[in-house]
Every structure is written in C-alpha cells, then in structure tokens.
Amino acid sequence: MASNLSDRLSRLVKTMRGQARITETNVADMMREVRMALLEADVALPVVRDFIARVKEKALGQEVVGSLNPGQVLVSIVHKELARTMGEGQQELHFPANPPMVILMAGLQGAGKTTTTAKLTRWLIEKKKKKVLTVSTDVYRPAAMDQLRTVTAQAGGECFPARPDQKPVDIALAALDQCRRQYFDVLIVDTAGRLAIDEALMAEIRDLHAAVRPTETLFVVDAMQGQDAMNTARAFKDVLPLTGIVLTKLDGDSRGGAALSVQQVTQTPIKFAGVSEKIDGLEAFDPDRHAGRVLG
Ligand code: GDP
C-alpha cells in the first residue's frame, strides 16, 4: 500500500534533523517523493515531469528552503498547484441563449458514455429544470440503443427512437429536428465507442460533430484507465474541439491521477465526476477535493 505524500515527506524530513536549514539539495530529494506519489496515483510520466518542474520553482521561490516545517509547506504547495491545474477553465456547462443545446458524448467503449448520458439527463432535469431528449447513434450495437432507452426513462427524459439500419449522422439530425419541433431544451447525442482508438470511429464522430454542431463536446474517460487515459484523451482532442471532460468511476480504488493527465494533455476543463453506477451518481468536479485524493 502506497503511503500518502505527507507521510513520505515527514519521513524524509526526519532525516534532515539537526541541520541548520533545509537546502536546495533537500528540496530536490523532497521533489523525488512528490514525483513518486504522483506516479503511484497514475499520473502519466510526461505530465508528472512538467508538474514537478512548476512545483519546484514555487518551492524554491517560497519558504520551503529554510523553513521549519518543510514537508508541510511543500504538501500545501503541491496540493494548491494540483487543484489549480485540475480546476483550470470554465467548469460550468455553457447554456446557449437559443435552445436547443446539443451535447455530444465522446469516448471509448466502456468509458461510461451511456451511463453518463442518463446521469446528465437526470442532472439537467433536476438541477436546471430542462426538458431533455437523448439519442444513441451506436448503430453497431443495438443493445447500446436499448440500454440508452432504458436508462433515459429512469432519468425521466425522452429517448429518440433510433434504428440500427440508419446512418449515425441521419439519426442525430432527425433527433435534432424532433428536439426543435417539440421544444426540448437539450439534446444529448450518445455515440459508438470502440475498445481502442480507430480511424473509422474518429471519422464518424468528426462527421457527427460537423452535423449537429454541439455546444458541448464532452470526453468521457474512465479514471481507472490510469496512464492510458492520456493517450486516449490526446487522440480524441486531435479530432474534436472538446469543451469538457467527465471523469467516471471515481468510486473505484484509483487515486484519480488521470484527472491531471487528461486535463494537461487536452487543456480542457474537467466538468463532472462519475461517482457511482446509479442514475444520481454524477457530481460537479471539485478540483480541491480531488487534489486531496490524488495525494492520498
Ligand atoms: P459506454 O460504453 O461508454 O457507453 O459505457 P457504459 O455507460 O455502458 O458503462 C460501462 C460500465 O461502466 C457500466 O457497467 C456502467 O455501469 C459502469 N459505469 C459508468 N460510470 C460509472 C461510475 O461513475 N462508477 C461506476 N462504479 N461504474 C460506472
């Protein structure tokens, strides 16, 4: 079991007892502990390097060198910088002046897109008093269409009756048309995922994006994916102008370091966290609380 950053640093600081002051070399040793803690939390290596460089600059500029309680000072610097970075950008959903608002869900198969679509439907109905239509464009897995129909009903929304013999873009446009005619406030477009990134999937979601011109394009990523989350995020960011990230399965054992990797590689705000399989298991992402979790 990995120990948290405070414990790691206090152990290290004990070895410095008797010194007149904390030196830059001591700070370098301490930064190694920060690096280990972040790697154990599954933050991707290149992201850890950049982050460490920023924190080190702050640590040398502030009171870590020469301070009486260097471990705690450093933990606080790391925590603040982590929360600041993960909290960058506009975290609230953007509601356009003229409805309908269109939300496009992107991500790998199993990331939690369909579940999140239903949770978001519930959230929009309850918290924002919106009338919500969902649609599945996953023509490859009829079971996915059925799943969305079931969970949308549980959430209290309506699901557009798509058929697997239609083209994804045609389905999305027909749903958008119904949305306008029946005065829905929001259309959530759930898309097909693959187990790994592939060209056909990327071309399809790019076409869907061009057709429905969403206000929000949310990248759904499984926090348990750890280091791989960064590569998946980069691949989606390369083809889509993402506007937000949803980090799912934060109720699992992962320390959630994927949040930092994904935010850094996409420069896109993390808007929501999935915290259970249930329909009400969606929360606004809280960077400060999450920083505490990543650091253990
Ligand atoms: P999709 O293929 O991206 O549409 O993924 P699904 O929505 O079907 O989700 C895949 C699995 O992950 C399902 O068993 C969901 O119940 C589960 N899941 C999704 N989000 C969460 C979450 O936040 N917490 C937990 N524990 N499970 C989740």
mmCIF file of C-alpha atoms and ligand atoms in Angstrom:
data_model
loop_
_atom_site.group_PDB
_atom_site.id
_atom_site.type_symbol
_atom_site.label_atom_id
_atom_site.label_comp_id
_atom_site.label_asym_id
_atom_site.label_seq_id
_atom_site.Cartn_x
_atom_site.Cartn_y
_atom_site.Cartn_z
ATOM 1 C CA MET A 1 0.000 0.000 0.000
ATOM 2 C CA ALA A 2 1.442 3.344 -1.030
ATOM 3 C CA SER A 3 1.760 5.964 1.676
ATOM 4 C CA ASN A 4 0.478 9.467 1.172
ATOM 5 C CA LEU A 5 2.628 12.453 0.358
ATOM 6 C CA SER A 6 2.576 13.932 3.876
ATOM 7 C CA ASP A 7 3.868 10.680 5.365
ATOM 8 C CA ARG A 8 6.523 10.324 2.709
ATOM 9 C CA LEU A 9 7.763 13.835 3.249
ATOM 10 C CA SER A 10 7.735 13.730 7.032
ATOM 11 C CA ARG A 11 9.827 10.545 6.942
ATOM 12 C CA LEU A 12 12.300 12.290 4.693
ATOM 13 C CA VAL A 13 12.340 15.478 6.750
ATOM 14 C CA LYS A 14 13.230 13.449 9.873
ATOM 15 C CA THR A 15 16.491 12.503 8.192
ATOM 16 C CA MET A 16 17.294 16.213 7.901
ATOM 17 C CA ARG A 17 17.003 16.791 11.648
ATOM 18 C CA GLY A 18 19.927 18.557 13.187
ATOM 19 C CA GLN A 19 20.631 20.555 10.059
ATOM 20 C CA ALA A 20 20.624 24.316 10.489
ATOM 21 C CA ARG A 21 18.386 24.779 7.475
ATOM 22 C CA ILE A 22 16.760 22.989 4.566
ATOM 23 C CA THR A 23 18.927 23.239 1.490
ATOM 24 C CA GLU A 24 18.171 23.120 -2.214
ATOM 25 C CA THR A 25 19.518 19.566 -2.268
ATOM 26 C CA ASN A 26 16.968 18.645 0.388
ATOM 27 C CA VAL A 27 14.250 20.189 -1.772
ATOM 28 C CA ALA A 28 15.404 18.064 -4.707
ATOM 29 C CA ASP A 29 15.103 14.945 -2.508
ATOM 30 C CA MET A 30 11.643 16.029 -1.464
ATOM 31 C CA MET A 31 10.612 16.569 -5.078
ATOM 32 C CA ARG A 32 11.539 12.956 -5.751
ATOM 33 C CA GLU A 33 8.945 11.928 -3.187
ATOM 34 C CA VAL A 34 6.340 14.152 -4.838
ATOM 35 C CA ARG A 35 7.157 12.510 -8.149
ATOM 36 C CA MET A 36 6.728 9.010 -6.686
ATOM 37 C CA ALA A 37 3.417 9.963 -5.105
ATOM 38 C CA LEU A 38 2.070 11.283 -8.421
ATOM 39 C CA LEU A 39 3.243 8.219 -10.342
ATOM 40 C CA GLU A 40 1.588 5.967 -7.784
ATOM 41 C CA ALA A 41 -1.621 7.940 -8.314
ATOM 42 C CA ASP A 42 -1.298 7.027 -12.029
ATOM 43 C CA VAL A 43 -0.466 10.453 -13.386
ATOM 44 C CA ALA A 44 1.245 9.957 -16.756
ATOM 45 C CA LEU A 45 5.027 10.373 -16.714
ATOM 46 C CA PRO A 46 5.413 13.389 -19.061
ATOM 47 C CA VAL A 47 2.693 15.187 -17.120
ATOM 48 C CA VAL A 48 4.446 14.418 -13.833
ATOM 49 C CA ARG A 49 7.665 15.927 -15.198
ATOM 50 C CA ASP A 50 6.034 19.222 -16.192
ATOM 51 C CA PHE A 51 4.133 19.438 -12.957
ATOM 52 C CA ILE A 52 7.223 18.759 -10.855
ATOM 53 C CA ALA A 53 9.147 21.464 -12.702
ATOM 54 C CA ARG A 54 6.426 24.007 -11.859
ATOM 55 C CA VAL A 55 6.167 22.953 -8.234
ATOM 56 C CA LYS A 56 9.918 23.012 -7.791
ATOM 57 C CA GLU A 57 10.089 26.576 -8.996
ATOM 58 C CA LYS A 58 7.395 27.538 -6.490
ATOM 59 C CA ALA A 59 9.076 25.559 -3.710
ATOM 60 C CA LEU A 60 12.384 27.323 -4.239
ATOM 61 C CA GLY A 61 10.699 30.702 -4.542
ATOM 62 C CA GLN A 62 8.681 30.209 -1.357
ATOM 63 C CA GLU A 63 9.528 29.215 2.178
ATOM 64 C CA VAL A 64 10.423 25.565 1.711
ATOM 65 C CA VAL A 65 14.113 26.334 1.717
ATOM 66 C CA GLY A 66 14.955 27.308 5.263
ATOM 67 C CA SER A 67 11.509 26.588 6.641
ATOM 68 C CA LEU A 68 10.947 24.853 9.985
ATOM 69 C CA ASN A 69 8.255 22.601 8.606
ATOM 70 C CA PRO A 70 9.339 21.996 5.018
ATOM 71 C CA GLY A 71 7.284 18.827 4.490
ATOM 72 C CA GLN A 72 4.003 20.523 5.297
ATOM 73 C CA VAL A 73 4.865 23.639 3.324
ATOM 74 C CA LEU A 74 5.641 21.516 0.280
ATOM 75 C CA VAL A 75 2.475 19.416 0.617
ATOM 76 C CA SER A 76 0.478 22.603 0.681
ATOM 77 C CA ILE A 77 2.238 23.970 -2.430
ATOM 78 C CA VAL A 78 1.689 20.681 -4.282
ATOM 79 C CA HIS A 79 -1.956 20.486 -3.228
ATOM 80 C CA LYS A 80 -2.649 24.076 -4.318
ATOM 81 C CA GLU A 81 -0.891 23.666 -7.667
ATOM 82 C CA LEU A 82 -2.678 20.376 -8.335
ATOM 83 C CA ALA A 83 -6.090 21.855 -7.541
ATOM 84 C CA ARG A 84 -5.335 24.961 -9.596
ATOM 85 C CA THR A 85 -4.248 22.912 -12.629
ATOM 86 C CA MET A 86 -7.120 20.419 -12.487
ATOM 87 C CA GLY A 87 -9.569 23.290 -11.975
ATOM 88 C CA GLU A 88 -8.445 25.316 -14.985
ATOM 89 C CA GLY A 89 -11.055 26.579 -17.439
ATOM 90 C CA GLN A 90 -14.802 27.023 -17.481
ATOM 91 C CA GLN A 91 -16.179 24.179 -15.395
ATOM 92 C CA GLU A 92 -19.865 25.043 -15.734
ATOM 93 C CA LEU A 93 -21.820 23.801 -18.736
ATOM 94 C CA HIS A 94 -22.428 26.526 -21.262
ATOM 95 C CA PHE A 95 -26.120 27.031 -21.990
ATOM 96 C CA PRO A 96 -26.645 28.857 -25.296
ATOM 97 C CA ALA A 97 -29.097 31.765 -25.485
ATOM 98 C CA ASN A 98 -31.164 29.888 -28.070
ATOM 99 C CA PRO A 99 -32.093 26.273 -27.312
ATOM 100 C CA PRO A 100 -31.730 23.512 -28.107
ATOM 101 C CA MET A 101 -28.375 22.969 -26.532
ATOM 102 C CA VAL A 102 -26.635 19.948 -28.086
ATOM 103 C CA ILE A 103 -24.212 17.833 -26.061
ATOM 104 C CA LEU A 104 -22.023 15.297 -27.885
ATOM 105 C CA MET A 105 -20.623 12.421 -25.817
ATOM 106 C CA ALA A 106 -17.253 11.014 -26.919
ATOM 107 C CA GLY A 107 -15.037 8.273 -25.534
ATOM 108 C CA LEU A 108 -14.003 4.654 -25.725
ATOM 109 C CA GLN A 109 -16.444 1.784 -25.289
ATOM 110 C CA GLY A 110 -16.932 1.058 -21.615
ATOM 111 C CA ALA A 111 -15.794 4.540 -20.509
ATOM 112 C CA GLY A 112 -19.295 5.261 -19.246
ATOM 113 C CA LYS A 113 -20.851 7.365 -22.043
ATOM 114 C CA THR A 114 -24.327 5.854 -21.921
ATOM 115 C CA THR A 115 -24.454 5.827 -18.126
ATOM 116 C CA THR A 116 -23.216 9.427 -18.062
ATOM 117 C CA THR A 117 -25.792 10.438 -20.686
ATOM 118 C CA ALA A 118 -28.524 9.198 -18.358
ATOM 119 C CA LYS A 119 -26.957 10.785 -15.277
ATOM 120 C CA LEU A 120 -26.586 14.083 -17.109
ATOM 121 C CA THR A 121 -30.205 13.851 -18.230
ATOM 122 C CA ARG A 122 -31.259 13.477 -14.600
ATOM 123 C CA TRP A 123 -28.947 16.313 -13.535
ATOM 124 C CA LEU A 124 -30.273 18.683 -16.234
ATOM 125 C CA ILE A 125 -33.871 17.867 -15.358
ATOM 126 C CA GLU A 126 -33.442 18.194 -11.600
ATOM 127 C CA LYS A 127 -30.868 20.929 -11.220
ATOM 128 C CA LYS A 128 -31.510 23.012 -14.326
ATOM 129 C CA LYS A 129 -35.197 22.291 -14.990
ATOM 130 C CA LYS A 130 -34.513 21.363 -18.616
ATOM 131 C CA LYS A 131 -36.521 19.194 -20.993
ATOM 132 C CA VAL A 132 -34.076 16.601 -22.301
ATOM 133 C CA LEU A 133 -34.018 14.326 -25.349
ATOM 134 C CA THR A 134 -31.318 11.666 -25.740
ATOM 135 C CA VAL A 135 -30.310 9.730 -28.833
ATOM 136 C CA SER A 136 -27.971 6.810 -29.456
ATOM 137 C CA THR A 137 -26.018 6.787 -32.714
ATOM 138 C CA ASP A 138 -24.409 3.431 -31.899
ATOM 139 C CA VAL A 139 -25.677 1.503 -34.909
ATOM 140 C CA TYR A 140 -23.173 -1.312 -34.321
ATOM 141 C CA ARG A 141 -24.618 -2.404 -31.010
ATOM 142 C CA PRO A 142 -28.408 -2.483 -30.917
ATOM 143 C CA ALA A 143 -28.071 -3.396 -27.229
ATOM 144 C CA ALA A 144 -26.489 0.022 -26.664
ATOM 145 C CA MET A 145 -29.583 1.684 -28.145
ATOM 146 C CA ASP A 146 -31.811 -0.371 -25.835
ATOM 147 C CA GLN A 147 -29.598 0.463 -22.873
ATOM 148 C CA LEU A 148 -29.924 4.200 -23.554
ATOM 149 C CA ARG A 149 -33.702 3.907 -23.905
ATOM 150 C CA THR A 150 -33.930 2.166 -20.527
ATOM 151 C CA VAL A 151 -31.640 4.500 -18.595
ATOM 152 C CA THR A 152 -33.117 7.641 -20.160
ATOM 153 C CA ALA A 153 -36.554 6.547 -18.972
ATOM 154 C CA GLN A 154 -35.118 6.005 -15.486
ATOM 155 C CA ALA A 155 -33.708 9.518 -15.597
ATOM 156 C CA GLY A 156 -37.065 10.997 -16.568
ATOM 157 C CA GLY A 157 -36.002 12.083 -20.057
ATOM 158 C CA GLU A 158 -37.133 11.059 -23.516
ATOM 159 C CA CYS A 159 -35.120 8.931 -25.918
ATOM 160 C CA PHE A 160 -35.324 9.398 -29.695
ATOM 161 C CA PRO A 161 -36.372 6.103 -31.359
ATOM 162 C CA ALA A 162 -33.269 5.389 -33.453
ATOM 163 C CA ARG A 163 -32.848 2.271 -35.571
ATOM 164 C CA PRO A 164 -29.581 0.429 -36.254
ATOM 165 C CA ASP A 165 -30.224 0.372 -40.021
ATOM 166 C CA GLN A 166 -29.876 4.184 -40.205
ATOM 167 C CA LYS A 167 -26.671 6.183 -40.562
ATOM 168 C CA PRO A 168 -25.349 7.841 -37.378
ATOM 169 C CA VAL A 169 -25.466 11.351 -38.862
ATOM 170 C CA ASP A 170 -29.028 10.843 -40.138
ATOM 171 C CA ILE A 171 -30.125 9.637 -36.703
ATOM 172 C CA ALA A 172 -28.570 12.631 -34.978
ATOM 173 C CA LEU A 173 -30.123 15.109 -37.425
ATOM 174 C CA ALA A 174 -33.560 13.507 -37.106
ATOM 175 C CA ALA A 175 -33.269 13.736 -33.318
ATOM 176 C CA LEU A 176 -32.239 17.389 -33.575
ATOM 177 C CA ASP A 177 -35.252 18.028 -35.770
ATOM 178 C CA GLN A 178 -37.587 16.442 -33.205
ATOM 179 C CA CYS A 179 -35.865 18.424 -30.493
ATOM 180 C CA ARG A 180 -36.672 21.704 -32.273
ATOM 181 C CA ARG A 181 -40.223 20.773 -33.198
ATOM 182 C CA GLN A 182 -41.081 19.628 -29.691
ATOM 183 C CA TYR A 183 -39.232 22.407 -27.857
ATOM 184 C CA PHE A 184 -36.706 20.324 -25.984
ATOM 185 C CA ASP A 185 -34.036 22.398 -24.227
ATOM 186 C CA VAL A 186 -31.241 19.860 -24.584
ATOM 187 C CA LEU A 187 -30.301 17.032 -26.954
ATOM 188 C CA ILE A 188 -27.637 14.602 -25.724
ATOM 189 C CA VAL A 189 -26.045 12.578 -28.527
ATOM 190 C CA ASP A 190 -24.517 9.318 -27.288
ATOM 191 C CA THR A 191 -22.000 7.867 -29.739
ATOM 192 C CA ALA A 192 -20.457 4.489 -30.525
ATOM 193 C CA GLY A 193 -17.181 3.705 -28.821
ATOM 194 C CA ARG A 194 -14.503 1.150 -29.651
ATOM 195 C CA LEU A 195 -12.266 -0.756 -27.304
ATOM 196 C CA ALA A 196 -9.328 1.124 -28.783
ATOM 197 C CA ILE A 197 -8.908 4.235 -30.906
ATOM 198 C CA ASP A 198 -9.526 3.553 -34.598
ATOM 199 C CA GLU A 199 -9.770 5.679 -37.721
ATOM 200 C CA ALA A 200 -13.348 4.763 -38.575
ATOM 201 C CA LEU A 201 -14.566 5.719 -35.116
ATOM 202 C CA MET A 202 -12.762 9.036 -35.270
ATOM 203 C CA ALA A 203 -14.074 9.843 -38.764
ATOM 204 C CA GLU A 204 -17.609 9.030 -37.644
ATOM 205 C CA ILE A 205 -17.555 11.209 -34.561
ATOM 206 C CA ARG A 206 -15.993 14.059 -36.527
ATOM 207 C CA ASP A 207 -18.877 13.832 -39.012
ATOM 208 C CA LEU A 208 -21.394 13.797 -36.179
ATOM 209 C CA HIS A 209 -19.760 16.871 -34.686
ATOM 210 C CA ALA A 210 -19.910 18.697 -38.022
ATOM 211 C CA ALA A 211 -23.579 17.742 -38.491
ATOM 212 C CA VAL A 212 -25.026 18.677 -35.077
ATOM 213 C CA ARG A 213 -22.559 21.448 -34.146
ATOM 214 C CA PRO A 214 -22.739 20.801 -30.391
ATOM 215 C CA THR A 215 -22.432 23.470 -27.718
ATOM 216 C CA GLU A 216 -20.650 20.972 -25.502
ATOM 217 C CA THR A 217 -18.440 18.099 -26.643
ATOM 218 C CA LEU A 218 -17.739 16.014 -23.573
ATOM 219 C CA PHE A 219 -14.938 13.483 -23.459
ATOM 220 C CA VAL A 220 -15.875 10.663 -21.092
ATOM 221 C CA VAL A 221 -12.927 8.828 -19.566
ATOM 222 C CA ASP A 222 -12.622 6.061 -17.016
ATOM 223 C CA ALA A 223 -10.468 7.147 -14.064
ATOM 224 C CA MET A 224 -9.353 3.531 -13.669
ATOM 225 C CA GLN A 225 -7.676 3.728 -17.085
ATOM 226 C CA GLY A 226 -4.732 5.342 -15.324
ATOM 227 C CA GLN A 227 -1.743 6.114 -17.529
ATOM 228 C CA ASP A 228 -3.569 5.135 -20.755
ATOM 229 C CA ALA A 229 -6.140 7.864 -20.227
ATOM 230 C CA MET A 230 -3.624 10.419 -21.504
ATOM 231 C CA ASN A 231 -3.197 8.736 -24.901
ATOM 232 C CA THR A 232 -6.927 8.251 -25.367
ATOM 233 C CA ALA A 233 -7.545 11.885 -24.465
ATOM 234 C CA ARG A 234 -4.913 13.086 -26.917
ATOM 235 C CA ALA A 235 -6.424 11.030 -29.755
ATOM 236 C CA PHE A 236 -9.896 12.485 -29.174
ATOM 237 C CA LYS A 237 -8.582 16.016 -28.741
ATOM 238 C CA ASP A 238 -6.811 15.707 -32.097
ATOM 239 C CA VAL A 239 -10.088 15.213 -33.956
ATOM 240 C CA LEU A 240 -12.645 17.060 -31.823
ATOM 241 C CA PRO A 241 -12.809 20.504 -30.224
ATOM 242 C CA LEU A 242 -13.553 19.131 -26.751
ATOM 243 C CA THR A 243 -15.260 21.516 -24.333
ATOM 244 C CA GLY A 244 -15.267 19.359 -21.221
ATOM 245 C CA ILE A 245 -14.199 16.148 -19.560
ATOM 246 C CA VAL A 246 -16.238 13.733 -17.482
ATOM 247 C CA LEU A 247 -14.110 11.504 -15.270
ATOM 248 C CA THR A 248 -16.057 8.342 -14.460
ATOM 249 C CA LYS A 249 -15.690 5.539 -11.906
ATOM 250 C CA LEU A 250 -14.202 7.731 -9.223
ATOM 251 C CA ASP A 251 -15.918 5.441 -6.731
ATOM 252 C CA GLY A 252 -13.296 2.787 -7.656
ATOM 253 C CA ASP A 253 -9.908 2.404 -5.970
ATOM 254 C CA SER A 254 -7.938 4.582 -8.325
ATOM 255 C CA ARG A 255 -6.379 7.702 -6.834
ATOM 256 C CA GLY A 256 -7.615 9.547 -9.914
ATOM 257 C CA GLY A 257 -4.318 10.868 -11.233
ATOM 258 C CA ALA A 258 -5.844 10.522 -14.704
ATOM 259 C CA ALA A 259 -7.595 13.830 -13.988
ATOM 260 C CA LEU A 260 -4.313 15.729 -14.092
ATOM 261 C CA SER A 261 -3.019 13.859 -17.172
ATOM 262 C CA VAL A 262 -6.190 14.337 -19.165
ATOM 263 C CA GLN A 263 -6.600 17.999 -18.234
ATOM 264 C CA GLN A 264 -2.993 18.749 -19.125
ATOM 265 C CA VAL A 265 -2.930 16.924 -22.433
ATOM 266 C CA THR A 266 -6.265 18.324 -23.657
ATOM 267 C CA GLN A 267 -6.204 21.703 -21.905
ATOM 268 C CA THR A 268 -9.921 21.112 -21.405
ATOM 269 C CA PRO A 269 -11.815 21.687 -18.160
ATOM 270 C CA ILE A 270 -12.995 18.715 -16.113
ATOM 271 C CA LYS A 271 -16.707 19.375 -15.667
ATOM 272 C CA PHE A 272 -18.148 16.310 -13.976
ATOM 273 C CA ALA A 273 -17.167 13.273 -11.937
ATOM 274 C CA GLY A 274 -18.982 9.933 -12.065
ATOM 275 C CA VAL A 275 -19.169 8.544 -8.542
ATOM 276 C CA SER A 276 -21.456 5.508 -8.820
ATOM 277 C CA GLU A 277 -23.267 3.312 -11.318
ATOM 278 C CA LYS A 278 -26.561 4.856 -10.232
ATOM 279 C CA ILE A 279 -28.512 7.489 -12.075
ATOM 280 C CA ASP A 280 -27.766 10.157 -9.451
ATOM 281 C CA GLY A 281 -24.035 9.356 -9.383
ATOM 282 C CA LEU A 282 -22.803 12.480 -11.151
ATOM 283 C CA GLU A 283 -21.206 15.449 -9.407
ATOM 284 C CA ALA A 284 -19.686 18.731 -10.465
ATOM 285 C CA PHE A 285 -15.929 18.111 -10.419
ATOM 286 C CA ASP A 286 -14.309 19.532 -7.278
ATOM 287 C CA PRO A 287 -10.582 20.156 -8.000
ATOM 288 C CA ASP A 288 -9.642 20.886 -4.397
ATOM 289 C CA ARG A 289 -11.197 17.704 -3.037
ATOM 290 C CA HIS A 290 -9.749 15.706 -5.897
ATOM 291 C CA ALA A 291 -6.255 17.043 -5.229
ATOM 292 C CA GLY A 292 -6.529 15.550 -1.722
ATOM 293 C CA ARG A 293 -7.478 12.202 -3.194
ATOM 294 C CA VAL A 294 -4.615 12.153 -5.696
ATOM 295 C CA LEU A 295 -2.114 12.913 -2.944
ATOM 296 C CA GLY A 296 -3.575 10.150 -0.787
HETATM 297 P P1 GDP B 1 -20.100 3.215 -22.700
HETATM 298 O O1 GDP B 1 -19.717 2.002 -23.486
HETATM 299 O O2 GDP B 1 -19.055 4.277 -22.766
HETATM 300 O O3 GDP B 1 -21.452 3.748 -23.055
HETATM 301 O O4 GDP B 1 -20.129 2.755 -21.180
HETATM 302 P P2 GDP B 1 -21.380 2.422 -20.216
HETATM 303 O O5 GDP B 1 -22.140 3.651 -19.900
HETATM 304 O O6 GDP B 1 -22.146 1.271 -20.772
HETATM 305 O O7 GDP B 1 -20.596 1.993 -18.881
HETATM 306 C C1 GDP B 1 -19.757 0.874 -18.841
HETATM 307 C C2 GDP B 1 -19.820 0.287 -17.425
HETATM 308 O O8 GDP B 1 -19.274 1.223 -16.509
HETATM 309 C C3 GDP B 1 -21.228 0.010 -16.947
HETATM 310 O O9 GDP B 1 -21.233 -1.208 -16.233
HETATM 311 C C4 GDP B 1 -21.555 1.179 -16.024
HETATM 312 O O10 GDP B 1 -22.460 0.837 -15.017
HETATM 313 C C5 GDP B 1 -20.189 1.468 -15.449
HETATM 314 N N1 GDP B 1 -20.041 2.871 -15.002
HETATM 315 C C6 GDP B 1 -20.188 4.008 -15.722
HETATM 316 N N2 GDP B 1 -19.934 5.090 -14.961
HETATM 317 C C7 GDP B 1 -19.626 4.640 -13.725
HETATM 318 C C8 GDP B 1 -19.247 5.271 -12.489
HETATM 319 O O11 GDP B 1 -19.115 6.501 -12.354
HETATM 320 N N3 GDP B 1 -18.992 4.429 -11.430
HETATM 321 C C9 GDP B 1 -19.101 3.070 -11.551
HETATM 322 N N4 GDP B 1 -18.824 2.326 -10.476
HETATM 323 N N5 GDP B 1 -19.426 2.459 -12.692
HETATM 324 C C10 GDP B 1 -19.703 3.224 -13.762
#
